[in-house]
mmCIF file of C-alpha atoms in Angstrom:
data_model
loop_
_atom_site.group_PDB
_atom_site.id
_atom_site.type_symbol
_atom_site.label_atom_id
_atom_site.label_comp_id
_atom_site.label_asym_id
_atom_site.label_seq_id
_atom_site.Cartn_x
_atom_site.Cartn_y
_atom_site.Cartn_z
ATOM 1 C CA UNK A 13 10.864 -23.014 -3.820
ATOM 2 C CA UNK A 14 11.266 -19.993 -1.465
ATOM 3 C CA UNK A 15 8.249 -17.814 -0.764
ATOM 4 C CA UNK A 16 5.367 -18.269 1.631
ATOM 5 C CA UNK A 17 1.809 -19.565 1.651
ATOM 6 C CA UNK A 18 -0.910 -19.078 4.266
ATOM 7 C CA UNK A 19 -3.921 -21.297 3.854
ATOM 8 C CA UNK A 20 -7.238 -20.879 5.774
ATOM 9 C CA UNK A 21 -5.527 -19.214 8.665
ATOM 10 C CA UNK A 22 -7.680 -18.379 11.692
ATOM 11 C CA UNK A 23 -6.734 -16.292 14.761
ATOM 12 C CA UNK A 24 -8.804 -15.028 17.619
ATOM 13 C CA UNK A 25 -8.007 -12.998 20.730
ATOM 14 C CA UNK A 26 -10.573 -14.039 23.278
ATOM 15 C CA UNK A 27 -13.997 -13.577 21.730
ATOM 16 C CA UNK A 28 -12.657 -11.262 19.065
ATOM 17 C CA UNK A 29 -12.039 -12.980 15.725
ATOM 18 C CA UNK A 30 -9.253 -11.297 13.728
ATOM 19 C CA UNK A 31 -8.659 -13.819 10.926
ATOM 20 C CA UNK A 32 -11.219 -16.325 9.696
ATOM 21 C CA UNK A 33 -9.886 -18.505 6.886
ATOM 22 C CA UNK A 34 -7.361 -16.017 5.496
ATOM 23 C CA UNK A 35 -5.355 -17.023 2.393
ATOM 24 C CA UNK A 36 -2.165 -15.325 1.224
ATOM 25 C CA UNK A 37 0.796 -16.247 -1.025
ATOM 26 C CA UNK A 38 4.166 -14.676 -1.653
ATOM 27 C CA UNK A 39 6.031 -15.796 -4.755
ATOM 28 C CA UNK A 40 9.768 -16.542 -5.069
ATOM 29 C CA UNK A 41 11.580 -13.169 -4.975
ATOM 30 C CA UNK A 42 8.316 -11.210 -4.722
ATOM 31 C CA UNK A 43 8.102 -7.984 -2.717
ATOM 32 C CA UNK A 44 4.598 -7.945 -1.138
ATOM 33 C CA UNK A 45 3.415 -4.948 0.852
ATOM 34 C CA UNK A 46 0.631 -5.312 3.437
ATOM 35 C CA UNK A 47 -1.108 -1.995 3.902
ATOM 36 C CA UNK A 48 -4.234 -0.853 5.641
ATOM 37 C CA UNK A 49 -5.505 1.172 8.598
ATOM 38 C CA UNK A 50 -4.377 0.588 12.184
ATOM 39 C CA UNK A 51 -5.871 -2.524 13.705
ATOM 40 C CA UNK A 52 -6.594 -4.328 10.418
ATOM 41 C CA UNK A 53 -4.252 -7.236 11.253
ATOM 42 C CA UNK A 54 -1.089 -6.382 9.290
ATOM 43 C CA UNK A 55 1.433 -6.764 12.121
ATOM 44 C CA UNK A 56 -0.346 -9.741 13.669
ATOM 45 C CA UNK A 57 -0.056 -11.558 10.306
ATOM 46 C CA UNK A 58 3.666 -10.968 10.307
ATOM 47 C CA UNK A 59 3.951 -12.277 13.843
ATOM 48 C CA UNK A 60 2.051 -15.429 12.817
ATOM 49 C CA UNK A 61 4.473 -16.018 9.944
ATOM 50 C CA UNK A 62 7.484 -15.375 12.163
ATOM 51 C CA UNK A 63 6.279 -17.701 14.869
ATOM 52 C CA UNK A 64 5.759 -15.003 17.518
ATOM 53 C CA UNK A 65 2.059 -15.868 17.543
ATOM 54 C CA UNK A 66 0.420 -19.224 16.869
ATOM 55 C CA UNK A 67 -2.608 -19.523 14.523
ATOM 56 C CA UNK A 68 -5.781 -21.190 15.839
ATOM 57 C CA UNK A 69 -6.250 -22.952 12.526
ATOM 58 C CA UNK A 70 -4.874 -23.226 9.049
ATOM 59 C CA UNK A 71 -1.346 -23.795 7.625
ATOM 60 C CA UNK A 72 1.689 -21.597 7.113
ATOM 61 C CA UNK A 73 4.371 -22.787 4.706
ATOM 62 C CA UNK A 74 7.754 -21.145 3.921
ATOM 63 C CA UNK A 75 9.808 -22.462 1.048
ATOM 64 C CA UNK A 76 7.312 -25.307 0.587
ATOM 65 C CA UNK A 77 7.824 -26.491 4.213
ATOM 66 C CA UNK A 78 5.040 -26.309 6.774
ATOM 67 C CA UNK A 79 6.239 -24.180 9.695
ATOM 68 C CA UNK A 80 3.257 -23.179 11.787
ATOM 69 C CA UNK A 81 4.178 -25.693 14.533
ATOM 70 C CA UNK A 82 7.894 -24.807 14.495
ATOM 71 C CA UNK A 83 9.622 -22.275 16.811
ATOM 72 C CA UNK A 84 10.740 -18.946 15.265
ATOM 73 C CA UNK A 85 14.407 -20.013 14.990
ATOM 74 C CA UNK A 86 13.548 -22.947 12.690
ATOM 75 C CA UNK A 87 11.409 -21.080 10.151
ATOM 76 C CA UNK A 88 14.156 -19.481 7.963
ATOM 77 C CA UNK A 89 12.663 -16.023 8.383
ATOM 78 C CA UNK A 90 14.261 -12.760 9.498
ATOM 79 C CA UNK A 91 12.142 -9.980 10.911
ATOM 80 C CA UNK A 92 12.952 -6.286 11.245
ATOM 81 C CA UNK A 93 10.864 -4.153 13.693
ATOM 82 C CA UNK A 94 10.240 -0.422 13.686
ATOM 83 C CA UNK A 95 12.140 -0.065 16.971
ATOM 84 C CA UNK A 96 15.359 -1.507 15.447
ATOM 85 C CA UNK A 97 15.969 -3.658 18.651
ATOM 86 C CA UNK A 98 19.740 -3.113 18.591
ATOM 87 C CA UNK A 99 21.933 -4.037 21.547
ATOM 88 C CA UNK A 100 23.326 -0.658 22.804
ATOM 89 C CA UNK A 101 26.485 -2.189 24.335
ATOM 90 C CA UNK A 102 27.494 -3.895 21.086
ATOM 91 C CA UNK A 103 29.160 -2.378 18.022
ATOM 92 C CA UNK A 104 27.639 -2.389 14.523
ATOM 93 C CA UNK A 105 29.618 -5.491 13.627
ATOM 94 C CA UNK A 106 28.659 -7.253 16.865
ATOM 95 C CA UNK A 107 24.966 -6.513 16.380
ATOM 96 C CA UNK A 108 24.954 -7.834 12.878
ATOM 97 C CA UNK A 109 26.995 -10.928 13.930
ATOM 98 C CA UNK A 110 24.728 -11.719 16.870
ATOM 99 C CA UNK A 111 22.336 -14.178 15.076
ATOM 100 C CA UNK A 112 25.279 -16.042 13.561
ATOM 101 C CA UNK A 113 26.948 -16.351 16.954
ATOM 102 C CA UNK A 114 23.752 -17.723 18.388
ATOM 103 C CA UNK A 115 23.647 -20.274 15.488
ATOM 104 C CA UNK A 116 27.256 -21.368 16.273
ATOM 105 C CA UNK A 117 28.692 -20.150 12.965
ATOM 106 C CA UNK A 118 32.540 -20.609 12.873
ATOM 107 C CA UNK A 119 34.435 -17.291 13.458
ATOM 108 C CA UNK A 120 36.071 -17.035 9.998
ATOM 109 C CA UNK A 121 32.755 -17.597 8.232
ATOM 110 C CA UNK A 122 31.024 -15.239 10.646
ATOM 111 C CA UNK A 123 33.528 -12.433 10.036
ATOM 112 C CA UNK A 124 33.285 -12.860 6.263
ATOM 113 C CA UNK A 125 29.515 -12.691 6.347
ATOM 114 C CA UNK A 126 29.449 -9.629 8.569
ATOM 115 C CA UNK A 127 31.993 -7.786 6.425
ATOM 116 C CA UNK A 128 30.154 -8.573 3.241
ATOM 117 C CA UNK A 129 26.805 -7.411 4.757
ATOM 118 C CA UNK A 130 28.327 -4.142 6.049
ATOM 119 C CA UNK A 131 29.797 -3.391 2.633
ATOM 120 C CA UNK A 132 26.458 -4.087 0.954
ATOM 121 C CA UNK A 133 24.712 -1.662 3.334
ATOM 122 C CA UNK A 134 27.367 1.082 3.339
ATOM 123 C CA UNK A 135 28.312 0.373 6.926
ATOM 124 C CA UNK A 136 31.930 -0.671 6.370
ATOM 125 C CA UNK A 137 33.293 2.541 7.920
ATOM 126 C CA UNK A 138 30.964 2.295 10.917
ATOM 127 C CA UNK A 139 31.545 -1.326 12.038
ATOM 128 C CA UNK A 140 33.215 -0.346 15.359
ATOM 129 C CA UNK A 141 30.577 2.239 16.396
ATOM 130 C CA UNK A 142 27.729 1.653 18.812
ATOM 131 C CA UNK A 143 24.070 2.423 18.140
ATOM 132 C CA UNK A 144 24.147 5.690 20.161
ATOM 133 C CA UNK A 145 26.779 7.015 17.717
ATOM 134 C CA UNK A 146 24.595 6.382 14.648
ATOM 135 C CA UNK A 147 21.872 8.339 12.886
ATOM 136 C CA UNK A 148 18.377 6.916 12.581
ATOM 137 C CA UNK A 149 19.015 5.781 9.035
ATOM 138 C CA UNK A 150 22.278 4.111 10.035
ATOM 139 C CA UNK A 151 20.591 2.278 12.889
ATOM 140 C CA UNK A 152 17.929 1.077 10.480
ATOM 141 C CA UNK A 153 20.641 -0.307 8.199
ATOM 142 C CA UNK A 154 22.206 -2.220 11.090
ATOM 143 C CA UNK A 155 18.807 -3.769 11.891
ATOM 144 C CA UNK A 156 18.441 -4.748 8.200
ATOM 145 C CA UNK A 157 21.984 -6.095 8.210
ATOM 146 C CA UNK A 158 21.195 -8.379 11.107
ATOM 147 C CA UNK A 159 18.355 -9.836 9.044
ATOM 148 C CA UNK A 160 20.322 -10.083 5.794
ATOM 149 C CA UNK A 161 23.346 -11.877 7.343
ATOM 150 C CA UNK A 162 21.191 -14.886 8.166
ATOM 151 C CA UNK A 163 20.349 -15.434 4.495
ATOM 152 C CA UNK A 164 16.762 -16.451 5.255
ATOM 153 C CA UNK A 165 14.119 -17.636 2.733
ATOM 154 C CA UNK A 166 11.777 -14.822 3.749
ATOM 155 C CA UNK A 167 12.220 -11.233 5.029
ATOM 156 C CA UNK A 168 9.520 -9.684 7.269
ATOM 157 C CA UNK A 169 9.533 -5.895 7.794
ATOM 158 C CA UNK A 170 7.149 -4.334 10.284
ATOM 159 C CA UNK A 171 6.810 -0.580 9.722
ATOM 160 C CA UNK A 172 10.658 -0.256 9.497
ATOM 161 C CA UNK A 173 10.627 3.415 8.416
ATOM 162 C CA UNK A 174 7.954 4.816 10.735
ATOM 163 C CA UNK A 175 10.425 6.378 13.159
ATOM 164 C CA UNK A 176 12.288 8.318 10.473
ATOM 165 C CA UNK A 177 11.568 11.840 9.207
ATOM 166 C CA UNK A 178 10.108 12.406 5.761
ATOM 167 C CA UNK A 179 13.328 13.060 3.884
ATOM 168 C CA UNK A 180 15.072 9.984 5.370
ATOM 169 C CA UNK A 181 12.068 7.821 4.730
ATOM 170 C CA UNK A 182 12.217 8.689 1.023
ATOM 171 C CA UNK A 183 15.922 7.867 0.973
ATOM 172 C CA UNK A 184 15.443 4.544 2.784
ATOM 173 C CA UNK A 185 12.591 3.628 0.419
ATOM 174 C CA UNK A 186 15.032 3.856 -2.465
ATOM 175 C CA UNK A 187 17.608 1.829 -0.560
ATOM 176 C CA UNK A 188 14.990 -0.877 0.199
ATOM 177 C CA UNK A 189 14.137 -1.111 -3.496
ATOM 178 C CA UNK A 190 17.785 -1.305 -4.534
ATOM 179 C CA UNK A 191 18.557 -3.901 -1.862
ATOM 180 C CA UNK A 192 15.663 -6.138 -2.920
ATOM 181 C CA UNK A 193 16.782 -5.944 -6.532
ATOM 182 C CA UNK A 194 20.199 -7.138 -5.531
ATOM 183 C CA UNK A 195 19.189 -9.869 -3.095
ATOM 184 C CA UNK A 196 16.011 -11.150 -4.697
ATOM 185 C CA UNK A 197 14.723 -12.600 -1.439
ATOM 186 C CA UNK A 198 10.940 -12.988 -0.935
ATOM 187 C CA UNK A 199 9.738 -10.156 1.305
ATOM 188 C CA UNK A 200 6.642 -9.148 3.173
ATOM 189 C CA UNK A 201 6.610 -5.519 4.216
ATOM 190 C CA UNK A 202 4.007 -3.909 6.469
ATOM 191 C CA UNK A 203 3.198 -0.231 6.373
ATOM 192 C CA UNK A 204 0.258 2.163 6.873
ATOM 193 C CA UNK A 205 1.854 4.613 4.377
ATOM 194 C CA UNK A 206 0.261 4.406 0.923
ATOM 195 C CA UNK A 207 3.186 6.171 -0.763
ATOM 196 C CA UNK A 208 5.605 3.578 0.722
ATOM 197 C CA UNK A 209 3.346 0.779 -0.513
ATOM 198 C CA UNK A 210 3.081 2.174 -4.044
ATOM 199 C CA UNK A 211 6.845 2.843 -4.295
ATOM 200 C CA UNK A 212 8.092 -0.571 -3.076
ATOM 201 C CA UNK A 213 5.558 -3.234 -3.913
ATOM 202 C CA UNK A 214 5.513 -5.810 -6.690
ATOM 203 C CA UNK A 215 2.087 -6.539 -5.204
ATOM 204 C CA UNK A 216 0.026 -4.680 -2.652
ATOM 205 C CA UNK A 217 -2.333 -6.491 -0.266
ATOM 206 C CA UNK A 218 -4.855 -3.997 1.195
ATOM 207 C CA UNK A 219 -6.279 -5.234 4.448
ATOM 208 C CA UNK A 220 -9.435 -4.211 6.308
ATOM 209 C CA UNK A 221 -10.796 -5.712 9.501
ATOM 210 C CA UNK A 222 -8.736 -8.905 9.282
ATOM 211 C CA UNK A 223 -9.509 -9.676 5.633
ATOM 212 C CA UNK A 224 -7.984 -8.903 2.303
ATOM 213 C CA UNK A 225 -9.975 -6.056 0.673
ATOM 214 C CA UNK A 226 -8.054 -6.105 -2.617
ATOM 215 C CA UNK A 227 -4.673 -7.233 -3.857
ATOM 216 C CA UNK A 228 -2.682 -6.608 -7.069
ATOM 217 C CA UNK A 229 -0.060 -4.495 -8.671
ATOM 218 C CA UNK A 230 0.088 -0.904 -7.353
ATOM 219 C CA UNK A 231 -1.379 0.506 -10.551
ATOM 220 C CA UNK A 232 -4.276 -1.948 -10.341
ATOM 221 C CA UNK A 233 -5.347 -0.805 -6.914
ATOM 222 C CA UNK A 234 -5.026 2.863 -7.824
ATOM 223 C CA UNK A 235 -6.589 2.776 -11.311
ATOM 224 C CA UNK A 236 -9.027 -0.098 -10.832
ATOM 225 C CA UNK A 237 -10.178 -0.130 -7.224
ATOM 226 C CA UNK A 238 -12.522 -2.981 -6.459
ATOM 227 C CA UNK A 239 -14.243 -1.111 -3.608
ATOM 228 C CA UNK A 240 -14.875 2.430 -2.457
ATOM 229 C CA UNK A 241 -12.650 1.726 0.567
ATOM 230 C CA UNK A 242 -9.737 0.864 -1.784
ATOM 231 C CA UNK A 243 -10.416 3.915 -3.909
ATOM 232 C CA UNK A 244 -10.351 6.220 -0.880
ATOM 233 C CA UNK A 245 -7.313 4.580 0.773
ATOM 234 C CA UNK A 246 -4.962 5.452 -2.101
ATOM 235 C CA UNK A 247 -4.324 8.864 -3.582
ATOM 236 C CA UNK A 248 -3.409 12.315 -2.399
ATOM 237 C CA UNK A 249 -5.543 14.374 -2.402
ATOM 238 C CA UNK A 250 -8.161 11.696 -1.783
ATOM 239 C CA UNK A 251 -10.486 10.666 -4.539
ATOM 240 C CA UNK A 252 -13.540 12.862 -5.005
ATOM 241 C CA UNK A 253 -16.828 11.196 -4.281
ATOM 242 C CA UNK A 254 -20.227 12.493 -5.351
ATOM 243 C CA UNK A 255 -23.695 11.044 -4.541
ATOM 244 C CA UNK A 256 -25.480 9.641 -7.558
ATOM 245 C CA UNK A 257 -28.758 7.969 -8.510
ATOM 246 C CA UNK A 258 -29.637 5.848 -11.534
ATOM 247 C CA UNK A 259 -32.209 7.745 -13.612
ATOM 248 C CA UNK A 260 -32.518 5.535 -16.670
ATOM 249 C CA UNK A 261 -31.245 2.185 -17.928
ATOM 250 C CA UNK A 262 -31.846 1.738 -21.615
ATOM 251 C CA UNK A 263 -29.981 -0.887 -23.578
ATOM 252 C CA UNK A 264 -26.376 0.258 -23.855
ATOM 253 C CA UNK A 265 -26.926 3.591 -22.014
ATOM 254 C CA UNK A 266 -27.196 4.480 -18.347
ATOM 255 C CA UNK A 267 -28.163 7.950 -17.200
ATOM 256 C CA UNK A 268 -27.088 9.003 -13.715
ATOM 257 C CA UNK A 269 -28.066 12.060 -11.662
ATOM 258 C CA UNK A 270 -25.006 13.387 -9.849
ATOM 259 C CA UNK A 271 -25.971 15.503 -6.864
ATOM 260 C CA UNK A 272 -28.635 18.160 -7.691
ATOM 261 C CA UNK A 273 -26.890 19.904 -10.553
ATOM 262 C CA UNK A 274 -25.813 17.524 -13.261
ATOM 263 C CA UNK A 275 -26.602 14.463 -15.320
ATOM 264 C CA UNK A 276 -24.108 12.131 -16.916
ATOM 265 C CA UNK A 277 -24.617 9.325 -19.480
ATOM 266 C CA UNK A 278 -22.466 6.193 -19.389
ATOM 267 C CA UNK A 279 -22.529 2.832 -21.192
ATOM 268 C CA UNK A 280 -24.140 -0.355 -19.920
ATOM 269 C CA UNK A 281 -23.317 -1.318 -16.284
ATOM 270 C CA UNK A 282 -21.697 -4.640 -15.532
ATOM 271 C CA UNK A 283 -23.793 -4.871 -12.401
ATOM 272 C CA UNK A 284 -27.613 -4.817 -13.066
ATOM 273 C CA UNK A 285 -29.172 -1.840 -11.279
ATOM 274 C CA UNK A 286 -32.668 -0.540 -11.531
ATOM 275 C CA UNK A 287 -33.687 3.098 -11.939
ATOM 276 C CA UNK A 288 -33.612 4.773 -8.554
ATOM 277 C CA UNK A 289 -30.631 2.862 -7.280
ATOM 278 C CA UNK A 290 -28.125 4.884 -5.290
ATOM 279 C CA UNK A 291 -24.516 4.904 -6.385
ATOM 280 C CA UNK A 292 -21.317 6.783 -5.628
ATOM 281 C CA UNK A 293 -19.458 8.563 -8.395
ATOM 282 C CA UNK A 294 -15.767 8.850 -7.726
ATOM 283 C CA UNK A 295 -13.174 10.884 -9.629
ATOM 284 C CA UNK A 296 -9.423 11.189 -9.006
ATOM 285 C CA UNK A 297 -8.400 14.913 -8.595
ATOM 286 C CA UNK A 298 -5.841 14.626 -11.402
ATOM 287 C CA UNK A 299 -8.476 13.145 -13.792
ATOM 288 C CA UNK A 300 -10.285 16.482 -13.949
ATOM 289 C CA UNK A 301 -9.370 18.907 -16.706
ATOM 290 C CA UNK A 302 -10.591 22.238 -18.067
ATOM 291 C CA UNK A 303 -9.567 21.366 -21.619
ATOM 292 C CA UNK A 304 -11.728 18.568 -23.037
ATOM 293 C CA UNK A 305 -9.896 16.121 -25.265
ATOM 294 C CA UNK A 306 -11.953 13.741 -27.372
ATOM 295 C CA UNK A 307 -15.151 12.417 -25.883
ATOM 296 C CA UNK A 308 -15.360 13.646 -22.279
ATOM 297 C CA UNK A 309 -18.081 14.221 -19.734
ATOM 298 C CA UNK A 310 -18.777 17.902 -19.003
ATOM 299 C CA UNK A 311 -19.409 18.660 -15.331
ATOM 300 C CA UNK A 312 -21.353 21.683 -14.106
ATOM 301 C CA UNK A 313 -19.141 24.750 -13.518
ATOM 302 C CA UNK A 314 -18.025 25.165 -9.877
ATOM 303 C CA UNK A 315 -16.708 28.190 -8.081
ATOM 304 C CA UNK A 316 -13.171 27.995 -6.597
ATOM 305 C CA UNK A 317 -13.201 28.088 -2.827
ATOM 306 C CA UNK A 318 -9.476 27.946 -2.114
ATOM 307 C CA UNK A 319 -6.192 26.983 -3.710
ATOM 308 C CA UNK A 320 -3.118 25.285 -2.264
ATOM 309 C CA UNK A 321 0.178 25.569 -4.014
ATOM 310 C CA UNK A 322 2.770 22.781 -3.669
ATOM 311 C CA UNK A 323 5.457 23.997 -6.107
ATOM 312 C CA UNK A 324 4.940 21.521 -8.975
ATOM 313 C CA UNK A 325 1.146 21.350 -8.565
ATOM 314 C CA UNK A 326 -1.882 23.149 -7.237
ATOM 315 C CA UNK A 327 -4.885 21.691 -5.441
ATOM 316 C CA UNK A 328 -8.084 23.711 -5.904
ATOM 317 C CA UNK A 329 -11.360 23.079 -4.066
ATOM 318 C CA UNK A 330 -14.379 23.893 -6.232
ATOM 319 C CA UNK A 331 -17.991 23.884 -5.212
ATOM 320 C CA UNK A 332 -19.523 23.239 -1.775
ATOM 321 C CA UNK A 333 -21.314 20.487 0.097
ATOM 322 C CA UNK A 334 -21.962 17.212 -1.731
ATOM 323 C CA UNK A 335 -20.985 18.792 -5.057
ATOM 324 C CA UNK A 336 -17.490 19.798 -3.930
ATOM 325 C CA UNK A 337 -14.483 18.646 -5.959
ATOM 326 C CA UNK A 338 -10.723 18.866 -5.516
ATOM 327 C CA UNK A 339 -8.819 19.454 -8.737
ATOM 328 C CA UNK A 340 -5.118 18.659 -8.948
ATOM 329 C CA UNK A 341 -3.422 20.542 -11.729
ATOM 330 C CA UNK A 342 -0.046 21.997 -12.765
ATOM 331 C CA UNK A 343 1.639 24.390 -10.371
ATOM 332 C CA UNK A 344 2.087 27.064 -12.985
ATOM 333 C CA UNK A 345 -1.631 27.249 -13.785
ATOM 334 C CA UNK A 346 -3.233 30.507 -12.587
ATOM 335 C CA UNK A 347 -6.340 29.867 -10.524
ATOM 336 C CA UNK A 348 -8.259 32.608 -8.733
ATOM 337 C CA UNK A 349 -10.450 32.172 -5.668
ATOM 338 C CA UNK A 350 -14.059 32.919 -6.626
ATOM 339 C CA UNK A 351 -13.785 32.152 -10.341
ATOM 340 C CA UNK A 352 -16.161 29.647 -11.941
ATOM 341 C CA UNK A 353 -14.464 26.776 -13.729
ATOM 342 C CA UNK A 354 -16.105 24.168 -15.982
ATOM 343 C CA UNK A 355 -14.366 20.777 -15.531
ATOM 344 C CA UNK A 356 -14.427 17.645 -17.671
ATOM 345 C CA UNK A 357 -13.492 13.983 -17.083
ATOM 346 C CA UNK A 358 -12.916 11.117 -19.424
ATOM 347 C CA UNK A 359 -15.583 8.384 -18.967
ATOM 348 C CA UNK A 360 -12.931 5.677 -18.422
ATOM 349 C CA UNK A 361 -11.522 7.641 -15.475
ATOM 350 C CA UNK A 362 -14.837 7.888 -13.665
ATOM 351 C CA UNK A 363 -15.490 5.192 -11.004
ATOM 352 C CA UNK A 364 -18.944 3.928 -9.914
ATOM 353 C CA UNK A 365 -19.707 2.107 -6.654
ATOM 354 C CA UNK A 366 -22.935 0.593 -5.446
ATOM 355 C CA UNK A 367 -24.510 1.123 -1.982
ATOM 356 C CA UNK A 368 -22.280 -1.595 -0.518
ATOM 357 C CA UNK A 369 -19.139 0.127 -1.831
ATOM 358 C CA UNK A 370 -18.454 -2.452 -4.571
ATOM 359 C CA UNK A 371 -17.172 -1.252 -7.967
ATOM 360 C CA UNK A 372 -19.639 -1.300 -10.861
ATOM 361 C CA UNK A 373 -18.016 -2.037 -14.215
ATOM 362 C CA UNK A 374 -19.134 0.162 -17.022
ATOM 363 C CA UNK A 375 -18.758 -0.337 -20.785
ATOM 364 C CA UNK A 376 -18.031 2.560 -23.123
ATOM 365 C CA UNK A 377 -20.880 4.155 -25.026
ATOM 366 C CA UNK A 378 -21.215 2.647 -28.474
ATOM 367 C CA UNK A 379 -20.417 5.933 -30.278
ATOM 368 C CA UNK A 380 -17.219 6.576 -28.304
#
């Protein structure tokens, strides 16, 4: 039963507590991406699993076997760092073969494993080159090959693409996805890049200050954020947020004042809130539209401040101050600076959060 389980893991550095009873599981063949801001504990968590750090409390199991008291070499994990950590004096083949040599693998078996790994990664023509003769993407493949050749129960990747330019990062993302589909090995992948997380993950684990903020499929975190932090972490441009206040709660209806210029009516709230309670109204830029379809909420017209064109889409900033919105629309739509545009949003695409930043469920209005 490959995969990994962390139960009630605690870790402190001096007086600073990083993890306090953290739980995490990775299923057999699952690709889990840990994402979050710098300092949230992503890389430290990988180091605990790999055995490069020891937990103060709790258990770490890999493949059903407890490993938190074992040295790194006995854990059946392979870790790839962002720095590649290749030996400059060795060839591609020698770098990939290194962990097998250290394990005492017989030469014929070693050569067969290295050749098979190089063919899998498109390195067969580069086996006799040294790292200095390779591109950044090729060096990254060698580092991955050195992990693959060991055939571990668990792969650990710590920001492996952070040193590559944007074009190469996109290419390597595709290669990571294809490689995982072929190997099917349980994987934990750390990144601070939300696009990388969305593109690669079976499941995303969003971390914040040493704890798990939210976890789930990429579309769950994007479309159904559990907190305002999660809503703001994903999405480009970032989600729009507007100050709101509960005006009236009456049976199946809730009226909310949004800023100083508009009122919206929603269904019953899943979290009981009294009139006067402060909330945050959040709307994804792509959820806004000028053409209402079906039952939609009409927002007050806003004047266009500036427009950015990105080829296939335009980002327009409308309104000012707390009422400002960013609208993401098609690149061929003509938008003029200074014009006033009335926007609409479907009720189900509007997110509400309480003063603590927790999502407030909202039922549809009865007549919708």
